[in-house]
GROMACS .gro file of C-alpha atoms in nm:
model
  199
    1MET     CA    1  13.236  -1.966   6.252
    2GLN     CA    2  13.372  -2.308   6.309
    3ALA     CA    3  13.424  -2.438   6.694
    4SER     CA    4  13.781  -2.527   6.758
    5ARG     CA    5  13.879  -2.904   6.781
    6LYS     CA    6  13.945  -2.853   7.157
    7VAL     CA    7  13.590  -2.833   7.249
    8ASN     CA    8  13.488  -3.148   7.437
    9MET     CA    9  13.221  -3.324   7.249
   10GLU     CA   10  13.145  -3.562   7.568
   11GLU     CA   11  13.020  -3.270   7.699
   12PHE     CA   12  12.747  -3.187   7.426
   13GLU     CA   13  12.380  -3.308   7.492
   14GLU     CA   14  12.141  -3.409   7.177
   15LYS     CA   15  11.788  -3.333   7.130
   16VAL     CA   16  11.574  -3.444   6.830
   17VAL     CA   17  11.407  -3.142   6.686
   18ALA     CA   18  11.175  -3.342   6.421
   19MET     CA   19  11.132  -3.679   6.256
   20ASN     CA   20  10.989  -3.718   5.946
   21ARG     CA   21  10.868  -4.025   5.721
   22VAL     CA   22  10.962  -4.025   5.336
   23ALA     CA   23  10.834  -4.260   5.093
   24LYS     CA   24  11.044  -4.340   4.751
   25VAL     CA   25  10.839  -4.482   4.475
   26VAL     CA   26  10.981  -4.727   4.279
   27LYS     CA   27  10.889  -5.036   4.069
   28GLY     CA   28  10.757  -5.275   4.285
   29GLY     CA   29  10.579  -4.986   4.501
   30ARG     CA   30  10.699  -4.752   4.772
   31ARG     CA   31  11.012  -4.767   4.984
   32PHE     CA   32  10.954  -4.601   5.332
   33ALA     CA   33  11.266  -4.445   5.557
   34LEU     CA   34  11.276  -4.202   5.865
   35CYS     CA   35  11.436  -3.877   5.852
   36ALA     CA   36  11.555  -3.716   6.176
   37LEU     CA   37  11.701  -3.365   6.272
   38VAL     CA   38  11.923  -3.371   6.584
   39ALA     CA   39  12.067  -3.094   6.765
   40VAL     CA   40  12.366  -3.090   6.970
   41GLY     CA   41  12.515  -2.819   7.186
   42ASP     CA   42  12.742  -2.794   7.535
   43ARG     CA   43  12.487  -2.503   7.650
   44ARG     CA   44  12.847  -2.323   7.630
   45GLY     CA   45  12.803  -2.130   7.344
   46HIS     CA   46  12.851  -2.470   7.076
   47VAL     CA   47  12.564  -2.566   6.911
   48GLY     CA   48  12.552  -2.789   6.604
   49LEU     CA   49  12.263  -2.906   6.406
   50GLY     CA   50  12.234  -3.239   6.179
   51TYR     CA   51  12.027  -3.429   5.974
   52GLY     CA   52  11.997  -3.814   5.911
   53LYS     CA   53  11.799  -4.074   5.688
   54ALA     CA   54  11.744  -4.408   5.746
   55SER     CA   55  11.506  -4.714   5.742
   56GLU     CA   56  11.478  -4.766   6.130
   57VAL     CA   57  11.414  -4.452   6.394
   58PRO     CA   58  11.775  -4.536   6.582
   59GLU     CA   59  11.969  -4.552   6.298
   60ALA     CA   60  11.871  -4.221   6.170
   61ILE     CA   61  11.908  -4.055   6.501
   62ARG     CA   62  12.267  -4.164   6.528
   63LYS     CA   63  12.310  -4.050   6.163
   64ALA     CA   64  12.187  -3.700   6.210
   65VAL     CA   65  12.391  -3.673   6.575
   66GLU     CA   66  12.708  -3.761   6.366
   67ASN     CA   67  12.638  -3.475   6.075
   68ALA     CA   68  12.537  -3.241   6.371
   69ARG     CA   69  12.864  -3.306   6.558
   70LYS     CA   70  13.034  -3.216   6.228
   71ASN     CA   71  12.871  -2.863   6.203
   72VAL     CA   72  12.930  -2.753   6.528
   73ILE     CA   73  12.945  -2.373   6.568
   74THR     CA   74  13.074  -2.110   6.842
   75VAL     CA   75  12.789  -1.901   6.892
   76LYS     CA   76  12.843  -1.508   7.041
   77LEU     CA   77  12.692  -1.452   7.333
   78LYS     CA   78  12.656  -1.134   7.555
   79ARG     CA   79  12.526  -1.183   7.899
   80GLY     CA   80  12.290  -1.459   7.854
   81THR     CA   81  12.152  -1.314   7.552
   82ILE     CA   82  12.293  -1.255   7.184
   83PRO     CA   83  12.435  -0.919   7.067
   84GLN     CA   84  12.252  -0.841   6.802
   85GLN     CA   85  11.872  -0.816   6.652
   86ILE     CA   86  11.890  -1.064   6.301
   87GLN     CA   87  11.628  -1.223   6.088
   88VAL     CA   88  11.738  -1.480   5.862
   89LYS     CA   89  11.550  -1.644   5.595
   90PHE     CA   90  11.605  -2.014   5.495
   91ALA     CA   91  11.358  -2.168   5.220
   92SER     CA   92  10.985  -2.045   5.300
   93SER     CA   93  11.085  -2.015   5.649
   94SER     CA   94  11.202  -1.696   5.833
   95VAL     CA   95  11.318  -1.629   6.174
   96LEU     CA   96  11.398  -1.307   6.382
   97LEU     CA   97  11.560  -1.314   6.713
   98LYS     CA   98  11.600  -1.026   6.913
   99PRO     CA   99  11.843  -0.974   7.250
  100ALA     CA  100  11.625  -0.966   7.558
  101THR     CA  101  11.665  -0.834   7.913
  102GLU     CA  102  11.782  -1.073   8.230
  103GLY     CA  103  11.506  -1.297   8.341
  104SER     CA  104  11.306  -1.292   7.998
  105GLY     CA  105  11.373  -1.685   7.929
  106ILE     CA  106  11.364  -1.816   7.614
  107ILE     CA  107  11.059  -1.687   7.393
  108ALA     CA  108  11.034  -1.920   7.109
  109GLY     CA  109  10.871  -2.214   6.932
  110SER     CA  110  11.002  -2.570   7.026
  111ALA     CA  111  11.221  -2.622   6.685
  112ALA     CA  112  11.392  -2.254   6.784
  113ARG     CA  113  11.389  -2.345   7.118
  114ALA     CA  114  11.593  -2.650   7.097
  115VAL     CA  115  11.841  -2.464   6.890
  116LEU     CA  116  11.900  -2.168   7.127
  117GLU     CA  117  11.859  -2.371   7.464
  118LEU     CA  118  12.166  -2.643   7.343
  119ALA     CA  119  12.318  -2.331   7.247
  120GLY     CA  120  12.330  -2.137   7.573
  121VAL     CA  121  12.096  -1.848   7.485
  122GLN     CA  122  11.934  -1.787   7.849
  123ASP     CA  123  11.721  -1.447   7.728
  124VAL     CA  124  11.582  -1.408   7.358
  125LEU     CA  125  11.266  -1.288   7.206
  126SER     CA  126  11.209  -1.470   6.880
  127LYS     CA  127  10.936  -1.447   6.585
  128LYS     CA  128  10.873  -1.698   6.290
  129ILE     CA  129  10.772  -1.586   5.994
  130GLY     CA  130  10.630  -1.772   5.687
  131SER     CA  131  10.613  -2.152   5.709
  132SER     CA  132  10.639  -2.328   6.028
  133ASN     CA  133  10.815  -2.640   5.920
  134PRO     CA  134  11.024  -2.740   6.205
  135VAL     CA  135  11.349  -2.850   5.996
  136ASN     CA  136  11.323  -2.517   5.795
  137VAL     CA  137  11.265  -2.272   6.129
  138ALA     CA  138  11.537  -2.493   6.303
  139LYS     CA  139  11.761  -2.467   6.018
  140ALA     CA  140  11.679  -2.066   6.012
  141THR     CA  141  11.766  -2.039   6.371
  142PHE     CA  142  12.077  -2.232   6.313
  143LEU     CA  143  12.238  -1.997   6.044
  144ALA     CA  144  12.102  -1.680   6.256
  145LEU     CA  145  12.307  -1.783   6.524
  146LYS     CA  146  12.589  -1.860   6.295
  147SER     CA  147  12.565  -1.539   6.115
  148MET     CA  148  12.611  -1.305   6.419
  149MET     CA  149  12.862  -1.106   6.520
  150ASP     CA  150  12.984  -0.887   6.827
  151LEU     CA  151  13.109  -0.533   6.759
  152LYS     CA  152  13.482  -0.626   6.789
  153THR     CA  153  13.453  -0.878   6.515
  154VAL     CA  154  13.239  -0.599   6.306
  155ALA     CA  155  13.553  -0.357   6.348
  156GLN     CA  156  13.847  -0.581   6.278
  157ARG     CA  157  13.662  -0.679   5.973
  158ARG     CA  158  13.587  -0.331   5.866
  159GLY     CA  159  13.959  -0.226   5.965
  160LYS     CA  160  13.823   0.021   6.247
  161LYS     CA  161  13.907   0.049   6.600
  162LEU     CA  162  13.641  -0.032   6.834
  163SER     CA  163  13.654   0.344   6.990
  164ASP     CA  164  13.521   0.419   6.639
  165PHE     CA  165  13.208   0.301   6.701
  166LEU     CA  166  13.115   0.401   7.039
  167ILE     CA  167  13.025   0.749   7.173
  168GLY     CA  168  13.091   0.969   7.502
  169GLU     CA  169  13.281   0.828   7.776
  170ALA     CA  170  13.248   0.467   7.666
  171ALA     CA  171  13.458   0.581   7.331
  172LEU     CA  172  13.732   0.734   7.583
  173ARG     CA  173  13.778   0.477   7.786
  174VAL     CA  174  13.813   0.221   7.505
  175ALA     CA  175  14.033   0.467   7.317
  176GLU     CA  176  14.251   0.505   7.645
  177ASN     CA  177  14.282   0.089   7.667
  178GLU     CA  178  14.362   0.056   7.272
  179GLY     CA  179  14.605   0.347   7.317
  180ALA     CA  180  14.770   0.182   7.606
  181SER     CA  181  14.841  -0.128   7.418
  182ASP     CA  182  14.959   0.056   7.070
  183GLY     CA  183  15.114   0.353   7.215
  184THR     CA  184  14.833   0.630   7.044
  185VAL     CA  185  14.491   0.743   7.141
  186ASP     CA  186  14.210   0.793   6.874
  187ALA     CA  187  14.229   1.159   6.853
  188ALA     CA  188  13.828   1.169   6.683
  189SER     CA  189  13.700   0.957   6.993
  190VAL     CA  190  13.853   1.175   7.256
  191ASN     CA  191  13.745   1.508   7.059
  192ALA     CA  192  13.400   1.399   7.051
  193SER     CA  193  13.410   1.261   7.411
  194ASP     CA  194  13.527   1.641   7.512
  195ALA     CA  195  13.254   1.760   7.277
  196ALA     CA  196  12.994   1.554   7.489
  197ALA     CA  197  13.125   1.682   7.816
  198LYS     CA  198  13.076   2.034   7.712
  199GLU     CA  199  12.724   2.007   7.588
   0.00000   0.00000   0.00000
């Protein structure tokens, strides 16, 4: 999900995730260049990741920052952590992210930590599987954050009510709120709640 245009880019922090030197073989020998992977974010649910290449370090970082600002996404957060467990693979690196209880902190390596911190995640458990290349790990983490959905989004995509995904008293409360908004109450959710209460 792309971030809205109202996001204030001036509040974004920048962090260099990885630097790498590459060489191009030409007729006269080798031409060296520097690659930079930079993460930007406001620590309030917006993060971007960009890649830049140039012959000098400052220019490579500048290009990476420009690219990252063009790729800013909005991250779904729930009380400082992520709303669901997710595993995403990019190239030969795979990253597993799990929600964590308050106070756990960010349990992650340097590449994944940079992306998660700038996204505003405060508590999360992570595990990298496969290659430990920081570029691939950072991109896998970014894709994982981009792919996450909360329960409301899943319900909208499936054309269902939010109460269809809940049971017991929670389903009854949500069904009442939905009924108040559209004039109807989800009978299936109410019946399920009554059955649970009788048991």
